[in-house]
Amino acid sequence: MSLLKPFSKLPGLNAANILLVENEEQLQQRLADALVEETAVTVNVRLAKTLPLPLKNEKSRPRIDLVVFIINLTSELSLQSAEASLKYLDPGYFLGKVCLLVTNARNASVPPARLDTVRKLAASLHCPLLCAEDQTPDGVTNAAERLLTILKVAAGLVPMTTALYLSNLTRCTVPSDIDQQGFD
Amino acid sequence: ERNLVAVERVAYSKGLPPEAISIMLEFAMSLRTSPCVRVLKCLIPATVVPQEAVVRAVVWLCVGKIPLSTQVLFIKWVLTMFDMIDAKDQLHSIYGFLFSFVTEENLVCVVMILLHLRLFRVRKLLDLQSKMGRQPFLMHLLSLYKVFCPELVTLSLPSRMKAGFRNHNSQWKSALIAVQKKNSFQVTSSVSLTVRLKDKTNPRKRKHNHLEVPALSSAVNTQTNPSSSRKLVPLVQLHSFSLLLENLHHIELPAQMGSLLGSSLALQYLDCVQDESAFLRLNFWLGHALHEEFLFCSSGVSQNSEEVLQFLDRLLSSQHFLQEGFSSTEAFLYKFLNIWDGSLLRPQILGMLSNIPVVPSSCIRQLLFEPLMQLFFTSTLFFKVDNMAAFLSEKRVENMTLSGFKDSLMELVHFVGRLASVGLQIEGCHSLLLSFILDFYETVCDMFLKYGLPLVVMPPAGVFYPALFATDPMSLLLFFFFFIRYKVNLMSAKTQEKQTEAFHISRQTYREFNHYLVVMVNCLWNSKMFQPGMGVEMEEELLVSSKVPQYWSSFDFIHHPAFLSYAVDFHHKCWPGSRNVDFNSIKPWGWYLEYLYAQGFEGLKQFVQSNISRRSTAGDGQGDGLSADQR
């Protein structure tokens, strides 16, 4: 099993590397275009459909600072693929270097159970769960900005803040069923 | 299995013809296992639903062999397709059977919407209630009945029944709309008996049907109750406030409660009459509209369209007008925050956020703080700033005991403090963020004055020190003002405490304040930075190795980075032409301070005058300073 390891290579100077894993390969490209717009830091974006990554690129690949799994809630396959890929990550990544991004969270045709499953998954892995609006360019830009915020911390470019610290602040919690709760 | 897939495909694309519906429905209801659910889910009619099919299905329902969840699903389906049932006379006669399901808690919420109003039914409900006590679902039913026939239900119901009714029909509805779009039918979105939105003759505007705030129109009272002898004036006929006043007791509310949102006159009426049933109807419509548009929307709908924005703005202005939020907005917001991406309709959502009342602290943590915290830390600076601004305007009194309210408010302030401290750290003490945070704390400080609350909260160290060491003069200026405010408030609190024993500000607060004051004066005036007990402590060797000469005075008035440009300016004015700028040559400080005051540092002037007593000896700018209030 070839695990992706977070600390086996040296970091680049003023650079951050992000890996976007998406089964449908739809949002990745647009996100990547938005991410490289950043000027303060050199952002390198790698795209993948699933993990494990092909062995032949192993030597030339830089150290990946943040792995983002993009899950399209309207497709069950997307979730399953992401879950399967998670197994190929070294545990070191789960200290704040993994992030789950879901799309179509507000869609009517999504069974609510699926979002709950993703939420539970994120909570058990202690990684943040971001929701993105992928239908509009503004939504994509916003998602890219949020990923950049996390990426900069994960790459160690923000003083006094480590990835683990941020992940503690942004951890996902599973809310109990709000409908049943009385507000009194 | 293959057949099922084929049927599903046809259903979703074109809709099933009536005969197919009846066959499939019968098939579904006679099954006992899980395929039944799938079949039910794909029963999208192309034209109409034959009544007999529904009747036969109800027969199966009464047989009682179907699992409860399927029963619920069936009834939800009937509800969704209600308008498409071709004739309803047979259905009316079997309502009695449906009514028998009232005791099943799960079914109640959906069953009651199908029921007609009949006197004996209300009586039966009341009997049931007396037997079972004030069960929540019964209360909902009764309150809904009260909406239609207030004279039948004479109980007093608790005000503001807050639970919304689950709007889970939307899966079918969206499929239905899609099918009908293809068959180019007009869609009448059936919400409930109460609210029928206007049928649009133009099918192209169909998509935003449910968002249109309908025009004010008079209620269609199909059941003329002979016992009612009051003459009711429909609200639509009143055009001015004076007319409203004249007819205050005879006003009849419109059928479409959503229309009230548009008219300020109607809102005024609503506010003064405080009619629970009216609020219930309004909340129901509002909740449904918000859910449909934002939580369960069909894909491909553009969210930032003009109509959406207008609707939300109208909602916000109504809430602002009434000086309180609607409970359905609150419920919607809690759900929405969990799936919000932080940028969609940001100003409107944050506006709604500031209208939320302060709720008991047990709930607030989970409902509000967790999602907000997540969004806050993963978003950009500007989101953080906007969020702070929203917190500023959020203070509302809910019906709670004073101590409960105080606790919740304290928790809110502490939460914001935490966000602020960490936010500043992550954003590198950005001055924009800092100014908003200081603004927030100023508001907190005034809380005492405005609401008479015995509550004074000091900002945490994570906010105090970045403000003190800020590198731009604006922040420092704000900081001075805000500190003076605090002192004033604290002093008046002390005097008030002596007079009335009612409230008590803890010693802790005074101690914190004093400590901060001492630190400030020592740092700025006495040039005693970094000494033990002065807040920020560092090891001697470390400071020496930084090679900063006289590090203890590195943050006083002449050396503070924020005042750098002013110091240089002053130096040039004093010694024009001298090329080496040595700040230590600026003494006595009195002149320098006067210069600073002239530059507009009003806050500095007040601070120095109220806190520093100067026994200045000649040539030595350092007074000895502290008239801090020691307790």
PDB file of C-alpha atoms in Angstrom, chain A residues 104-112 115 119 127-133 135-136 138-139 142-143 145-147 149-150 153 158-161 165-166 168-184, chain B residues 162-163 166 168 170-171 174 293-300 302-304 327 330-331 334-336 338-344 346 359-360 363 365-367 370-371 373-375 377-380 384 418 422 425-427:
ATOM      1  CA  ASN A 104     -24.875  20.560  -3.705  1.00  0.00           C
ATOM      2  CA  ALA A 105     -25.614  20.554  -0.013  1.00  0.00           C
ATOM      3  CA  ARG A 106     -28.744  22.575  -0.593  1.00  0.00           C
ATOM      4  CA  ASN A 107     -30.101  20.453  -3.360  1.00  0.00           C
ATOM      5  CA  ALA A 108     -33.559  18.999  -2.918  1.00  0.00           C
ATOM      6  CA  SER A 109     -32.720  15.664  -4.484  1.00  0.00           C
ATOM      7  CA  VAL A 110     -30.011  14.887  -1.976  1.00  0.00           C
ATOM      8  CA  PRO A 111     -31.101  12.462   0.710  1.00  0.00           C
ATOM      9  CA  PRO A 112     -30.412  14.141   4.024  1.00  0.00           C
ATOM     10  CA  LEU A 115     -24.927  14.790   4.334  1.00  0.00           C
ATOM     11  CA  ARG A 119     -20.604  14.990   8.595  1.00  0.00           C
ATOM     12  CA  CYS A 127     -11.176  17.468   9.756  1.00  0.00           C
ATOM     13  CA  PRO A 128     -13.196  20.484   8.650  1.00  0.00           C
ATOM     14  CA  LEU A 129     -16.191  20.167   6.399  1.00  0.00           C
ATOM     15  CA  LEU A 130     -16.709  22.990   3.965  1.00  0.00           C
ATOM     16  CA  CYS A 131     -19.787  23.530   1.858  1.00  0.00           C
ATOM     17  CA  ALA A 132     -19.355  25.059  -1.546  1.00  0.00           C
ATOM     18  CA  GLU A 133     -21.642  26.516  -4.140  1.00  0.00           C
ATOM     19  CA  GLN A 135     -22.948  26.581  -9.668  1.00  0.00           C
ATOM     20  CA  THR A 136     -21.724  30.145  -9.780  1.00  0.00           C
ATOM     21  CA  ASP A 138     -18.576  33.584  -7.179  1.00  0.00           C
ATOM     22  CA  GLY A 139     -19.190  30.417  -5.250  1.00  0.00           C
ATOM     23  CA  ASN A 142     -15.210  31.844  -2.408  1.00  0.00           C
ATOM     24  CA  ALA A 143     -14.484  28.154  -1.985  1.00  0.00           C
ATOM     25  CA  GLU A 145     -10.420  31.550  -0.868  1.00  0.00           C
ATOM     26  CA  ARG A 146     -11.479  29.393   2.027  1.00  0.00           C
ATOM     27  CA  LEU A 147      -9.213  26.588   0.893  1.00  0.00           C
ATOM     28  CA  THR A 149      -6.895  30.164   4.200  1.00  0.00           C
ATOM     29  CA  ILE A 150      -6.536  26.589   5.375  1.00  0.00           C
ATOM     30  CA  VAL A 153      -1.845  27.470   7.685  1.00  0.00           C
ATOM     31  CA  VAL A 158       0.991  31.802   8.965  1.00  0.00           C
ATOM     32  CA  PRO A 159       3.034  32.614  12.048  1.00  0.00           C
ATOM     33  CA  MET A 160       1.805  31.320  15.388  1.00  0.00           C
ATOM     34  CA  THR A 161      -0.763  29.032  13.827  1.00  0.00           C
ATOM     35  CA  TYR A 165      -4.470  24.310  15.961  1.00  0.00           C
ATOM     36  CA  LEU A 166      -6.672  25.419  13.122  1.00  0.00           C
ATOM     37  CA  ASN A 168      -9.186  22.136  16.392  1.00  0.00           C
ATOM     38  CA  LEU A 169     -10.997  25.399  15.807  1.00  0.00           C
ATOM     39  CA  THR A 170     -12.727  24.348  12.646  1.00  0.00           C
ATOM     40  CA  ARG A 171     -13.605  20.810  13.566  1.00  0.00           C
ATOM     41  CA  CYS A 172     -16.866  19.463  12.364  1.00  0.00           C
ATOM     42  CA  THR A 173     -19.472  18.517  14.896  1.00  0.00           C
ATOM     43  CA  VAL A 174     -22.528  16.430  14.292  1.00  0.00           C
ATOM     44  CA  PRO A 175     -25.595  18.405  15.260  1.00  0.00           C
ATOM     45  CA  SER A 176     -28.447  16.525  16.818  1.00  0.00           C
ATOM     46  CA  ASP A 177     -31.713  16.697  15.029  1.00  0.00           C
ATOM     47  CA  ILE A 178     -32.785  20.281  15.299  1.00  0.00           C
ATOM     48  CA  ASP A 179     -36.344  19.649  14.291  1.00  0.00           C
ATOM     49  CA  GLN A 180     -36.981  17.658  17.391  1.00  0.00           C
ATOM     50  CA  GLN A 181     -35.442  20.165  19.706  1.00  0.00           C
ATOM     51  CA  GLY A 182     -37.773  22.577  21.314  1.00  0.00           C
ATOM     52  CA  PHE A 183     -36.477  26.076  21.507  1.00  0.00           C
ATOM     53  CA  ASP A 184     -37.894  26.885  24.853  1.00  0.00           C
TER      54      ASP A 184
ATOM     55  CA  LYS B 162     -42.572  27.425  17.442  1.00  0.00           C
ATOM     56  CA  ALA B 163     -42.230  24.130  15.709  1.00  0.00           C
ATOM     57  CA  ARG B 166     -41.527  19.484   8.140  1.00  0.00           C
ATOM     58  CA  HIS B 168     -40.126  17.141   3.155  1.00  0.00           C
ATOM     59  CA  SER B 170     -40.031  18.836  -1.854  1.00  0.00           C
ATOM     60  CA  GLN B 171     -38.413  15.827  -3.413  1.00  0.00           C
ATOM     61  CA  SER B 174     -39.198  19.196  -7.636  1.00  0.00           C
ATOM     62  CA  GLU B 293     -35.810  28.462  -1.853  1.00  0.00           C
ATOM     63  CA  PHE B 294     -32.659  27.949   0.116  1.00  0.00           C
ATOM     64  CA  LEU B 295     -32.567  24.607   1.803  1.00  0.00           C
ATOM     65  CA  PHE B 296     -34.124  22.246  -0.625  1.00  0.00           C
ATOM     66  CA  CYS B 297     -33.807  23.990  -3.898  1.00  0.00           C
ATOM     67  CA  SER B 298     -33.695  22.232  -7.191  1.00  0.00           C
ATOM     68  CA  SER B 299     -30.475  22.467  -9.054  1.00  0.00           C
ATOM     69  CA  GLY B 300     -29.896  25.123 -11.625  1.00  0.00           C
ATOM     70  CA  SER B 302     -29.755  31.041  -9.827  1.00  0.00           C
ATOM     71  CA  GLN B 303     -29.558  32.130  -6.256  1.00  0.00           C
ATOM     72  CA  ASN B 304     -28.620  35.716  -6.556  1.00  0.00           C
ATOM     73  CA  SER B 327     -39.386  32.268  14.701  1.00  0.00           C
ATOM     74  CA  GLU B 330     -34.596  31.649  13.313  1.00  0.00           C
ATOM     75  CA  ALA B 331     -35.231  27.976  12.654  1.00  0.00           C
ATOM     76  CA  TYR B 334     -29.886  27.451  12.270  1.00  0.00           C
ATOM     77  CA  LYS B 335     -30.292  24.875   9.571  1.00  0.00           C
ATOM     78  CA  PHE B 336     -28.850  27.057   6.869  1.00  0.00           C
ATOM     79  CA  ASN B 338     -24.753  24.249   8.696  1.00  0.00           C
ATOM     80  CA  ILE B 339     -24.617  24.185   4.938  1.00  0.00           C
ATOM     81  CA  TRP B 340     -23.679  27.750   4.179  1.00  0.00           C
ATOM     82  CA  ASP B 341     -20.519  28.443   2.296  1.00  0.00           C
ATOM     83  CA  GLY B 342     -20.007  31.840   3.793  1.00  0.00           C
ATOM     84  CA  SER B 343     -20.481  33.978   0.760  1.00  0.00           C
ATOM     85  CA  LEU B 344     -23.913  33.254  -0.649  1.00  0.00           C
ATOM     86  CA  ARG B 346     -23.833  37.162   2.917  1.00  0.00           C
ATOM     87  CA  VAL B 359     -31.468  32.084  23.603  1.00  0.00           C
ATOM     88  CA  PRO B 360     -30.598  29.955  26.603  1.00  0.00           C
ATOM     89  CA  CYS B 363     -28.774  25.593  22.898  1.00  0.00           C
ATOM     90  CA  ARG B 365     -23.525  26.692  21.708  1.00  0.00           C
ATOM     91  CA  GLN B 366     -24.529  23.989  19.345  1.00  0.00           C
ATOM     92  CA  LEU B 367     -26.955  25.814  17.147  1.00  0.00           C
ATOM     93  CA  GLU B 370     -20.192  25.816  16.253  1.00  0.00           C
ATOM     94  CA  PRO B 371     -21.105  26.524  12.640  1.00  0.00           C
ATOM     95  CA  MET B 373     -16.811  29.306  14.414  1.00  0.00           C
ATOM     96  CA  GLN B 374     -16.118  26.936  11.583  1.00  0.00           C
ATOM     97  CA  LEU B 375     -17.053  29.503   9.003  1.00  0.00           C
ATOM     98  CA  PHE B 377     -11.834  30.570  10.866  1.00  0.00           C
ATOM     99  CA  THR B 378     -11.873  29.198   7.376  1.00  0.00           C
ATOM    100  CA  SER B 379     -12.925  32.378   5.684  1.00  0.00           C
ATOM    101  CA  THR B 380     -11.218  35.454   4.572  1.00  0.00           C
ATOM    102  CA  LYS B 384     -14.474  38.009   9.744  1.00  0.00           C
ATOM    103  CA  ARG B 418     -12.450  34.055  21.650  1.00  0.00           C
ATOM    104  CA  VAL B 422      -7.698  33.932  17.603  1.00  0.00           C
ATOM    105  CA  GLN B 425      -3.647  36.059  15.723  1.00  0.00           C
ATOM    106  CA  ILE B 426      -4.373  34.348  12.447  1.00  0.00           C
ATOM    107  CA  GLU B 427      -4.758  37.547  10.497  1.00  0.00           C
TER     108      GLU B 427
END
